[in-house]
Amino acid sequence: GAIVLLLRAVVVLLAFPVYVLSFLGMWDPFCRKVFFPFVLDKIAVIHERRAKKHKLELFRNLSQFRSPSGELRLLEIGTGTGSNFQFYPPGCKITCTDINPNFQESLSRNMKKNQHLQYEQFLVAAGEDLSQVPSGSVDVVVGTLVLCSVSSVSGTLREVRRVLRPGGAFYFLEHVAAEHSSWTYFWQQVCFPTWKLVFAGCCITREPWKNLEEAKFSELNVQHIRVELPGTPIKPHLMGYAVK
């Protein structure tokens, strides 16, 4: 514990300008409008390359959750740059949501690349408050790398269950806390406070499988995997889907 606190202090010193800007109330607006969209766009390219085989496996059965009419109405929470669009089946009707509306350039680029989809609307909304989406109105909800930054994982999952129709599914792929006895978890503990500040509230020590188990889905399919992001403590991931 003492070593973790000492190393945390070193990381704080290295990121001291960010802490000063945060104290002055300048970091958060700059981060959300400029820094985070720019960094996420670059990280998404690396993460997408390393996670592609897992996403292909994850989304391979999306079409099974079409409604009786044959439509597939999909709501993506935390859409970000739209890196998941390539994995959705043709004709899928997409509603995009994100609490941060500043990804428009990258999002528009990915929309143009994926003309096989029908884009319904973009909503500025947090995962914990999807009140703009009617209850039971979508067949599938997708969230990738989003449960790390919501203010309440349990609240987000309650909203996911609400907007899903009975028999609909929630697909997820998230970076998570490592085994507590591992060196990766040690470095997650060291980096945690500064990482959360620098990367717009991203928590690297969450264990969302516990929230998923408590969320009262009728079926839960979970896999623990590794997606290596060099130079970061983001390695262990959780992926799967849950059925309402």
PDB file of C-alpha atoms in Angstrom:
ATOM      1  CA  GLY A   1       0.000   0.000   0.000  1.00  0.00           C
ATOM      2  CA  ALA A   2       2.771   2.437   0.858  1.00  0.00           C
ATOM      3  CA  ILE A   3       4.559   1.731  -2.430  1.00  0.00           C
ATOM      4  CA  VAL A   4       1.336   2.326  -4.365  1.00  0.00           C
ATOM      5  CA  LEU A   5       0.834   5.682  -2.623  1.00  0.00           C
ATOM      6  CA  LEU A   6       4.444   6.686  -3.297  1.00  0.00           C
ATOM      7  CA  LEU A   7       4.200   5.826  -6.975  1.00  0.00           C
ATOM      8  CA  ARG A   8       0.841   7.572  -7.231  1.00  0.00           C
ATOM      9  CA  ALA A   9       2.533  10.724  -5.958  1.00  0.00           C
ATOM     10  CA  VAL A  10       5.194  10.365  -8.667  1.00  0.00           C
ATOM     11  CA  VAL A  11       2.485  10.030 -11.345  1.00  0.00           C
ATOM     12  CA  VAL A  12       0.705  13.102  -9.941  1.00  0.00           C
ATOM     13  CA  LEU A  13       3.932  15.090 -10.212  1.00  0.00           C
ATOM     14  CA  LEU A  14       4.364  13.983 -13.822  1.00  0.00           C
ATOM     15  CA  ALA A  15       0.808  15.073 -14.587  1.00  0.00           C
ATOM     16  CA  PHE A  16       0.962  18.189 -12.405  1.00  0.00           C
ATOM     17  CA  PRO A  17      -0.030  20.648 -15.201  1.00  0.00           C
ATOM     18  CA  VAL A  18      -3.259  18.670 -15.709  1.00  0.00           C
ATOM     19  CA  TYR A  19      -4.039  18.885 -11.989  1.00  0.00           C
ATOM     20  CA  VAL A  20      -3.441  22.649 -12.072  1.00  0.00           C
ATOM     21  CA  LEU A  21      -5.766  23.071 -15.057  1.00  0.00           C
ATOM     22  CA  SER A  22      -8.349  20.904 -13.306  1.00  0.00           C
ATOM     23  CA  PHE A  23      -8.122  23.049 -10.176  1.00  0.00           C
ATOM     24  CA  LEU A  24      -8.707  26.143 -12.321  1.00  0.00           C
ATOM     25  CA  GLY A  25     -11.724  24.496 -13.972  1.00  0.00           C
ATOM     26  CA  MET A  26     -10.055  24.468 -17.383  1.00  0.00           C
ATOM     27  CA  TRP A  27      -9.151  20.808 -17.889  1.00  0.00           C
ATOM     28  CA  ASP A  28     -12.608  19.230 -18.112  1.00  0.00           C
ATOM     29  CA  PRO A  29     -13.934  21.381 -21.007  1.00  0.00           C
ATOM     30  CA  PHE A  30     -10.601  21.101 -22.865  1.00  0.00           C
ATOM     31  CA  CYS A  31     -10.494  17.341 -22.285  1.00  0.00           C
ATOM     32  CA  ARG A  32     -14.044  16.707 -23.499  1.00  0.00           C
ATOM     33  CA  LYS A  33     -13.887  19.016 -26.520  1.00  0.00           C
ATOM     34  CA  VAL A  34     -10.300  18.534 -27.729  1.00  0.00           C
ATOM     35  CA  PHE A  35      -8.015  16.133 -25.890  1.00  0.00           C
ATOM     36  CA  PHE A  36     -10.235  13.088 -25.323  1.00  0.00           C
ATOM     37  CA  PRO A  37     -11.807  12.988 -28.818  1.00  0.00           C
ATOM     38  CA  PHE A  38      -8.323  13.303 -30.349  1.00  0.00           C
ATOM     39  CA  VAL A  39      -6.757  10.622 -28.117  1.00  0.00           C
ATOM     40  CA  LEU A  40      -9.727   8.259 -28.412  1.00  0.00           C
ATOM     41  CA  ASP A  41      -9.578   8.478 -32.196  1.00  0.00           C
ATOM     42  CA  LYS A  42      -5.912   7.397 -32.103  1.00  0.00           C
ATOM     43  CA  ILE A  43      -6.390   4.716 -29.420  1.00  0.00           C
ATOM     44  CA  ALA A  44      -9.451   3.341 -31.214  1.00  0.00           C
ATOM     45  CA  VAL A  45      -7.317   2.454 -34.241  1.00  0.00           C
ATOM     46  CA  ILE A  46      -4.911   0.409 -32.096  1.00  0.00           C
ATOM     47  CA  HIS A  47      -7.621  -1.157 -29.949  1.00  0.00           C
ATOM     48  CA  GLU A  48      -9.711  -2.004 -33.002  1.00  0.00           C
ATOM     49  CA  ARG A  49      -6.812  -3.812 -34.646  1.00  0.00           C
ATOM     50  CA  ARG A  50      -6.122  -5.873 -31.533  1.00  0.00           C
ATOM     51  CA  ALA A  51      -9.763  -6.496 -30.604  1.00  0.00           C
ATOM     52  CA  LYS A  52     -11.126  -7.169 -34.102  1.00  0.00           C
ATOM     53  CA  LYS A  53     -11.138 -10.968 -33.822  1.00  0.00           C
ATOM     54  CA  HIS A  54     -12.972 -10.729 -30.501  1.00  0.00           C
ATOM     55  CA  LYS A  55     -15.568  -8.332 -31.916  1.00  0.00           C
ATOM     56  CA  LEU A  56     -16.141 -10.595 -34.900  1.00  0.00           C
ATOM     57  CA  GLU A  57     -16.851 -13.422 -32.478  1.00  0.00           C
ATOM     58  CA  LEU A  58     -18.956 -11.237 -30.184  1.00  0.00           C
ATOM     59  CA  PHE A  59     -21.261  -9.791 -32.842  1.00  0.00           C
ATOM     60  CA  ARG A  60     -21.590 -12.873 -35.052  1.00  0.00           C
ATOM     61  CA  ASN A  61     -25.080 -13.724 -33.740  1.00  0.00           C
ATOM     62  CA  LEU A  62     -26.556 -10.198 -33.669  1.00  0.00           C
ATOM     63  CA  SER A  63     -29.096 -11.088 -36.361  1.00  0.00           C
ATOM     64  CA  GLN A  64     -30.669 -13.694 -34.066  1.00  0.00           C
ATOM     65  CA  PHE A  65     -32.208 -10.872 -32.080  1.00  0.00           C
ATOM     66  CA  ARG A  66     -34.203  -9.332 -34.907  1.00  0.00           C
ATOM     67  CA  SER A  67     -37.777  -8.445 -33.970  1.00  0.00           C
ATOM     68  CA  PRO A  68     -40.675 -10.556 -35.305  1.00  0.00           C
ATOM     69  CA  SER A  69     -41.035  -7.997 -38.117  1.00  0.00           C
ATOM     70  CA  GLY A  70     -37.487  -8.790 -39.287  1.00  0.00           C
ATOM     71  CA  GLU A  71     -36.061  -5.431 -38.267  1.00  0.00           C
ATOM     72  CA  LEU A  72     -32.998  -5.100 -36.050  1.00  0.00           C
ATOM     73  CA  ARG A  73     -33.258  -1.907 -33.983  1.00  0.00           C
ATOM     74  CA  LEU A  74     -29.929  -1.280 -32.275  1.00  0.00           C
ATOM     75  CA  LEU A  75     -29.052   1.330 -29.668  1.00  0.00           C
ATOM     76  CA  GLU A  76     -25.363   1.966 -29.045  1.00  0.00           C
ATOM     77  CA  ILE A  77     -24.420   3.709 -25.795  1.00  0.00           C
ATOM     78  CA  GLY A  78     -21.130   5.575 -25.743  1.00  0.00           C
ATOM     79  CA  THR A  79     -20.867   5.419 -29.528  1.00  0.00           C
ATOM     80  CA  GLY A  80     -17.749   7.599 -29.572  1.00  0.00           C
ATOM     81  CA  THR A  81     -16.111   7.402 -32.995  1.00  0.00           C
ATOM     82  CA  GLY A  82     -18.430   4.687 -34.339  1.00  0.00           C
ATOM     83  CA  SER A  83     -15.768   1.977 -34.542  1.00  0.00           C
ATOM     84  CA  ASN A  84     -18.366  -0.789 -34.093  1.00  0.00           C
ATOM     85  CA  PHE A  85     -20.422   0.056 -37.189  1.00  0.00           C
ATOM     86  CA  GLN A  86     -18.440  -2.299 -39.405  1.00  0.00           C
ATOM     87  CA  PHE A  87     -19.611  -5.305 -37.352  1.00  0.00           C
ATOM     88  CA  TYR A  88     -23.368  -4.677 -37.609  1.00  0.00           C
ATOM     89  CA  PRO A  89     -25.503  -6.564 -40.164  1.00  0.00           C
ATOM     90  CA  PRO A  90     -26.883  -4.818 -43.277  1.00  0.00           C
ATOM     91  CA  GLY A  91     -30.102  -2.875 -42.786  1.00  0.00           C
ATOM     92  CA  CYS A  92     -29.613  -2.546 -39.039  1.00  0.00           C
ATOM     93  CA  LYS A  93     -31.331   0.603 -37.714  1.00  0.00           C
ATOM     94  CA  ILE A  94     -28.919   2.471 -35.424  1.00  0.00           C
ATOM     95  CA  THR A  95     -29.573   5.012 -32.702  1.00  0.00           C
ATOM     96  CA  CYS A  96     -26.307   6.458 -31.389  1.00  0.00           C
ATOM     97  CA  THR A  97     -25.886   7.957 -27.929  1.00  0.00           C
ATOM     98  CA  ASP A  98     -22.943   9.554 -26.171  1.00  0.00           C
ATOM     99  CA  ILE A  99     -22.618  11.960 -23.271  1.00  0.00           C
ATOM    100  CA  ASN A 100     -19.886  13.754 -25.235  1.00  0.00           C
ATOM    101  CA  PRO A 101     -21.070  15.297 -28.538  1.00  0.00           C
ATOM    102  CA  ASN A 102     -17.550  16.176 -29.683  1.00  0.00           C
ATOM    103  CA  PHE A 103     -16.788  13.044 -31.737  1.00  0.00           C
ATOM    104  CA  GLN A 104     -18.680  14.265 -34.800  1.00  0.00           C
ATOM    105  CA  GLU A 105     -15.756  14.300 -37.242  1.00  0.00           C
ATOM    106  CA  SER A 106     -14.696  10.685 -36.583  1.00  0.00           C
ATOM    107  CA  LEU A 107     -18.315   9.549 -36.231  1.00  0.00           C
ATOM    108  CA  SER A 108     -19.288  11.040 -39.601  1.00  0.00           C
ATOM    109  CA  ARG A 109     -16.259   9.398 -41.213  1.00  0.00           C
ATOM    110  CA  ASN A 110     -17.284   5.952 -39.935  1.00  0.00           C
ATOM    111  CA  MET A 111     -20.901   6.509 -40.974  1.00  0.00           C
ATOM    112  CA  LYS A 112     -19.763   7.209 -44.553  1.00  0.00           C
ATOM    113  CA  LYS A 113     -17.636   4.058 -44.491  1.00  0.00           C
ATOM    114  CA  ASN A 114     -20.604   1.933 -43.403  1.00  0.00           C
ATOM    115  CA  GLN A 115     -23.416   2.717 -45.808  1.00  0.00           C
ATOM    116  CA  HIS A 116     -24.963  -0.730 -45.183  1.00  0.00           C
ATOM    117  CA  LEU A 117     -26.604   0.634 -42.005  1.00  0.00           C
ATOM    118  CA  GLN A 118     -29.577   2.946 -41.428  1.00  0.00           C
ATOM    119  CA  TYR A 119     -28.709   5.745 -38.997  1.00  0.00           C
ATOM    120  CA  GLU A 120     -31.830   6.869 -37.149  1.00  0.00           C
ATOM    121  CA  GLN A 121     -30.613   9.547 -34.727  1.00  0.00           C
ATOM    122  CA  PHE A 122     -27.840  10.740 -32.426  1.00  0.00           C
ATOM    123  CA  LEU A 123     -28.767  11.502 -28.806  1.00  0.00           C
ATOM    124  CA  VAL A 124     -26.593  13.305 -26.287  1.00  0.00           C
ATOM    125  CA  ALA A 125     -27.259  11.102 -23.278  1.00  0.00           C
ATOM    126  CA  ALA A 126     -25.471   9.366 -20.429  1.00  0.00           C
ATOM    127  CA  GLY A 127     -25.772   5.611 -20.062  1.00  0.00           C
ATOM    128  CA  GLU A 128     -27.526   6.104 -16.731  1.00  0.00           C
ATOM    129  CA  ASP A 129     -30.226   8.295 -18.296  1.00  0.00           C
ATOM    130  CA  LEU A 130     -31.677   7.036 -21.573  1.00  0.00           C
ATOM    131  CA  SER A 131     -35.026   8.727 -20.927  1.00  0.00           C
ATOM    132  CA  GLN A 132     -35.156   9.876 -24.576  1.00  0.00           C
ATOM    133  CA  VAL A 133     -35.467   6.204 -25.588  1.00  0.00           C
ATOM    134  CA  PRO A 134     -38.894   4.563 -25.008  1.00  0.00           C
ATOM    135  CA  SER A 135     -39.094   1.443 -22.856  1.00  0.00           C
ATOM    136  CA  GLY A 136     -38.965  -1.857 -24.753  1.00  0.00           C
ATOM    137  CA  SER A 137     -38.223  -0.109 -28.050  1.00  0.00           C
ATOM    138  CA  VAL A 138     -34.942  -1.734 -29.176  1.00  0.00           C
ATOM    139  CA  ASP A 139     -33.837  -5.267 -30.014  1.00  0.00           C
ATOM    140  CA  VAL A 140     -30.170  -4.850 -29.103  1.00  0.00           C
ATOM    141  CA  VAL A 141     -28.118  -2.480 -26.969  1.00  0.00           C
ATOM    142  CA  VAL A 142     -24.353  -2.328 -27.530  1.00  0.00           C
ATOM    143  CA  GLY A 143     -21.791  -0.816 -25.197  1.00  0.00           C
ATOM    144  CA  THR A 144     -18.047  -1.181 -25.729  1.00  0.00           C
ATOM    145  CA  LEU A 145     -15.480   0.575 -23.537  1.00  0.00           C
ATOM    146  CA  VAL A 146     -18.260   2.582 -21.898  1.00  0.00           C
ATOM    147  CA  LEU A 147     -18.993   1.013 -18.488  1.00  0.00           C
ATOM    148  CA  CYS A 148     -15.580   2.244 -17.355  1.00  0.00           C
ATOM    149  CA  SER A 149     -16.699   5.868 -17.442  1.00  0.00           C
ATOM    150  CA  VAL A 150     -20.395   5.911 -16.522  1.00  0.00           C
ATOM    151  CA  SER A 151     -21.166   7.316 -13.089  1.00  0.00           C
ATOM    152  CA  SER A 152     -23.157   4.189 -12.172  1.00  0.00           C
ATOM    153  CA  VAL A 153     -22.708   0.779 -13.789  1.00  0.00           C
ATOM    154  CA  SER A 154     -25.816  -0.591 -12.047  1.00  0.00           C
ATOM    155  CA  GLY A 155     -27.871   2.429 -13.124  1.00  0.00           C
ATOM    156  CA  THR A 156     -26.717   2.015 -16.706  1.00  0.00           C
ATOM    157  CA  LEU A 157     -27.667  -1.663 -16.733  1.00  0.00           C
ATOM    158  CA  ARG A 158     -31.130  -0.809 -15.358  1.00  0.00           C
ATOM    159  CA  GLU A 159     -31.610   1.598 -18.257  1.00  0.00           C
ATOM    160  CA  VAL A 160     -30.355  -1.022 -20.716  1.00  0.00           C
ATOM    161  CA  ARG A 161     -32.931  -3.524 -19.442  1.00  0.00           C
ATOM    162  CA  ARG A 162     -35.666  -0.907 -19.612  1.00  0.00           C
ATOM    163  CA  VAL A 163     -35.136   0.048 -23.268  1.00  0.00           C
ATOM    164  CA  LEU A 164     -34.714  -3.561 -24.455  1.00  0.00           C
ATOM    165  CA  ARG A 165     -37.754  -5.484 -25.608  1.00  0.00           C
ATOM    166  CA  PRO A 166     -38.335  -8.846 -23.875  1.00  0.00           C
ATOM    167  CA  GLY A 167     -35.922 -11.291 -25.505  1.00  0.00           C
ATOM    168  CA  GLY A 168     -33.571  -8.487 -26.598  1.00  0.00           C
ATOM    169  CA  ALA A 169     -29.853  -8.543 -25.818  1.00  0.00           C
ATOM    170  CA  PHE A 170     -27.128  -6.311 -24.406  1.00  0.00           C
ATOM    171  CA  TYR A 171     -23.684  -6.793 -26.003  1.00  0.00           C
ATOM    172  CA  PHE A 172     -20.596  -5.569 -24.167  1.00  0.00           C
ATOM    173  CA  LEU A 173     -16.809  -5.485 -24.426  1.00  0.00           C
ATOM    174  CA  GLU A 174     -15.067  -3.654 -21.575  1.00  0.00           C
ATOM    175  CA  HIS A 175     -11.614  -3.285 -20.103  1.00  0.00           C
ATOM    176  CA  VAL A 176     -11.699  -4.381 -16.460  1.00  0.00           C
ATOM    177  CA  ALA A 177      -9.647  -4.761 -13.299  1.00  0.00           C
ATOM    178  CA  ALA A 178      -6.919  -7.390 -13.406  1.00  0.00           C
ATOM    179  CA  GLU A 179      -6.453 -10.205 -10.903  1.00  0.00           C
ATOM    180  CA  HIS A 180      -5.659  -8.571  -7.576  1.00  0.00           C
ATOM    181  CA  SER A 181      -2.445 -10.552  -7.175  1.00  0.00           C
ATOM    182  CA  SER A 182      -1.074  -9.470 -10.579  1.00  0.00           C
ATOM    183  CA  TRP A 183       1.443  -6.804 -11.535  1.00  0.00           C
ATOM    184  CA  THR A 184      -1.147  -5.380 -13.943  1.00  0.00           C
ATOM    185  CA  TYR A 185      -3.502  -4.695 -11.039  1.00  0.00           C
ATOM    186  CA  PHE A 186      -0.636  -3.126  -9.087  1.00  0.00           C
ATOM    187  CA  TRP A 187      -0.057  -0.634 -11.919  1.00  0.00           C
ATOM    188  CA  GLN A 188      -3.796  -0.084 -12.294  1.00  0.00           C
ATOM    189  CA  GLN A 189      -3.852   0.964  -8.644  1.00  0.00           C
ATOM    190  CA  VAL A 190      -0.877   3.268  -9.161  1.00  0.00           C
ATOM    191  CA  CYS A 191      -2.327   4.961 -12.254  1.00  0.00           C
ATOM    192  CA  PHE A 192      -5.997   5.019 -11.202  1.00  0.00           C
ATOM    193  CA  PRO A 193      -6.504   8.592  -9.852  1.00  0.00           C
ATOM    194  CA  THR A 194      -4.497  10.338 -12.565  1.00  0.00           C
ATOM    195  CA  TRP A 195      -5.828   8.100 -15.337  1.00  0.00           C
ATOM    196  CA  LYS A 196      -9.402   8.932 -14.319  1.00  0.00           C
ATOM    197  CA  LEU A 197      -8.662  12.654 -14.379  1.00  0.00           C
ATOM    198  CA  VAL A 198      -6.754  12.676 -17.672  1.00  0.00           C
ATOM    199  CA  PHE A 199      -9.141  10.382 -19.574  1.00  0.00           C
ATOM    200  CA  ALA A 200     -12.522  11.951 -18.777  1.00  0.00           C
ATOM    201  CA  GLY A 201     -13.562   9.756 -15.861  1.00  0.00           C
ATOM    202  CA  CYS A 202     -12.326   6.393 -17.173  1.00  0.00           C
ATOM    203  CA  CYS A 203     -11.958   3.947 -14.246  1.00  0.00           C
ATOM    204  CA  ILE A 204      -9.445   1.147 -14.830  1.00  0.00           C
ATOM    205  CA  THR A 205     -10.235  -0.870 -11.680  1.00  0.00           C
ATOM    206  CA  ARG A 206     -13.919  -1.671 -12.203  1.00  0.00           C
ATOM    207  CA  GLU A 207     -15.290  -5.229 -12.065  1.00  0.00           C
ATOM    208  CA  PRO A 208     -18.489  -4.966 -14.134  1.00  0.00           C
ATOM    209  CA  TRP A 209     -19.079  -8.717 -14.237  1.00  0.00           C
ATOM    210  CA  LYS A 210     -20.368  -8.358 -10.650  1.00  0.00           C
ATOM    211  CA  ASN A 211     -22.911  -5.732 -11.742  1.00  0.00           C
ATOM    212  CA  LEU A 212     -23.963  -7.882 -14.699  1.00  0.00           C
ATOM    213  CA  GLU A 213     -24.559 -10.850 -12.407  1.00  0.00           C
ATOM    214  CA  GLU A 214     -26.777  -8.686 -10.191  1.00  0.00           C
ATOM    215  CA  ALA A 215     -28.725  -7.084 -13.055  1.00  0.00           C
ATOM    216  CA  LYS A 216     -31.410  -9.803 -13.341  1.00  0.00           C
ATOM    217  CA  PHE A 217     -30.921 -10.693 -16.997  1.00  0.00           C
ATOM    218  CA  SER A 218     -32.505 -14.020 -17.898  1.00  0.00           C
ATOM    219  CA  GLU A 219     -29.307 -15.220 -19.616  1.00  0.00           C
ATOM    220  CA  LEU A 220     -25.714 -14.055 -19.226  1.00  0.00           C
ATOM    221  CA  ASN A 221     -22.802 -15.105 -21.454  1.00  0.00           C
ATOM    222  CA  VAL A 222     -19.395 -13.811 -20.302  1.00  0.00           C
ATOM    223  CA  GLN A 223     -15.803 -14.346 -21.431  1.00  0.00           C
ATOM    224  CA  HIS A 224     -12.653 -12.956 -19.819  1.00  0.00           C
ATOM    225  CA  ILE A 225     -10.116 -12.095 -22.538  1.00  0.00           C
ATOM    226  CA  ARG A 226      -6.933 -10.031 -22.995  1.00  0.00           C
ATOM    227  CA  VAL A 227      -6.533  -7.167 -25.426  1.00  0.00           C
ATOM    228  CA  GLU A 228      -3.049  -5.719 -25.156  1.00  0.00           C
ATOM    229  CA  LEU A 229      -2.622  -1.953 -25.368  1.00  0.00           C
ATOM    230  CA  PRO A 230       1.143  -1.366 -25.189  1.00  0.00           C
ATOM    231  CA  GLY A 231       2.365   0.911 -22.446  1.00  0.00           C
ATOM    232  CA  THR A 232      -0.949   0.926 -20.560  1.00  0.00           C
ATOM    233  CA  PRO A 233      -2.468  -1.111 -17.696  1.00  0.00           C
ATOM    234  CA  ILE A 234      -5.468  -1.852 -19.936  1.00  0.00           C
ATOM    235  CA  LYS A 235      -5.114  -5.561 -20.704  1.00  0.00           C
ATOM    236  CA  PRO A 236      -7.866  -7.687 -19.118  1.00  0.00           C
ATOM    237  CA  HIS A 237     -11.233  -7.334 -20.886  1.00  0.00           C
ATOM    238  CA  LEU A 238     -14.711  -8.730 -20.448  1.00  0.00           C
ATOM    239  CA  MET A 239     -16.994  -9.517 -23.372  1.00  0.00           C
ATOM    240  CA  GLY A 240     -20.301 -11.215 -23.931  1.00  0.00           C
ATOM    241  CA  TYR A 241     -24.022 -10.605 -24.102  1.00  0.00           C
ATOM    242  CA  ALA A 242     -26.975 -10.683 -21.736  1.00  0.00           C
ATOM    243  CA  VAL A 243     -30.584 -11.424 -22.671  1.00  0.00           C
ATOM    244  CA  LYS A 244     -33.584  -9.674 -21.133  1.00  0.00           C
TER     245      LYS A 244
END
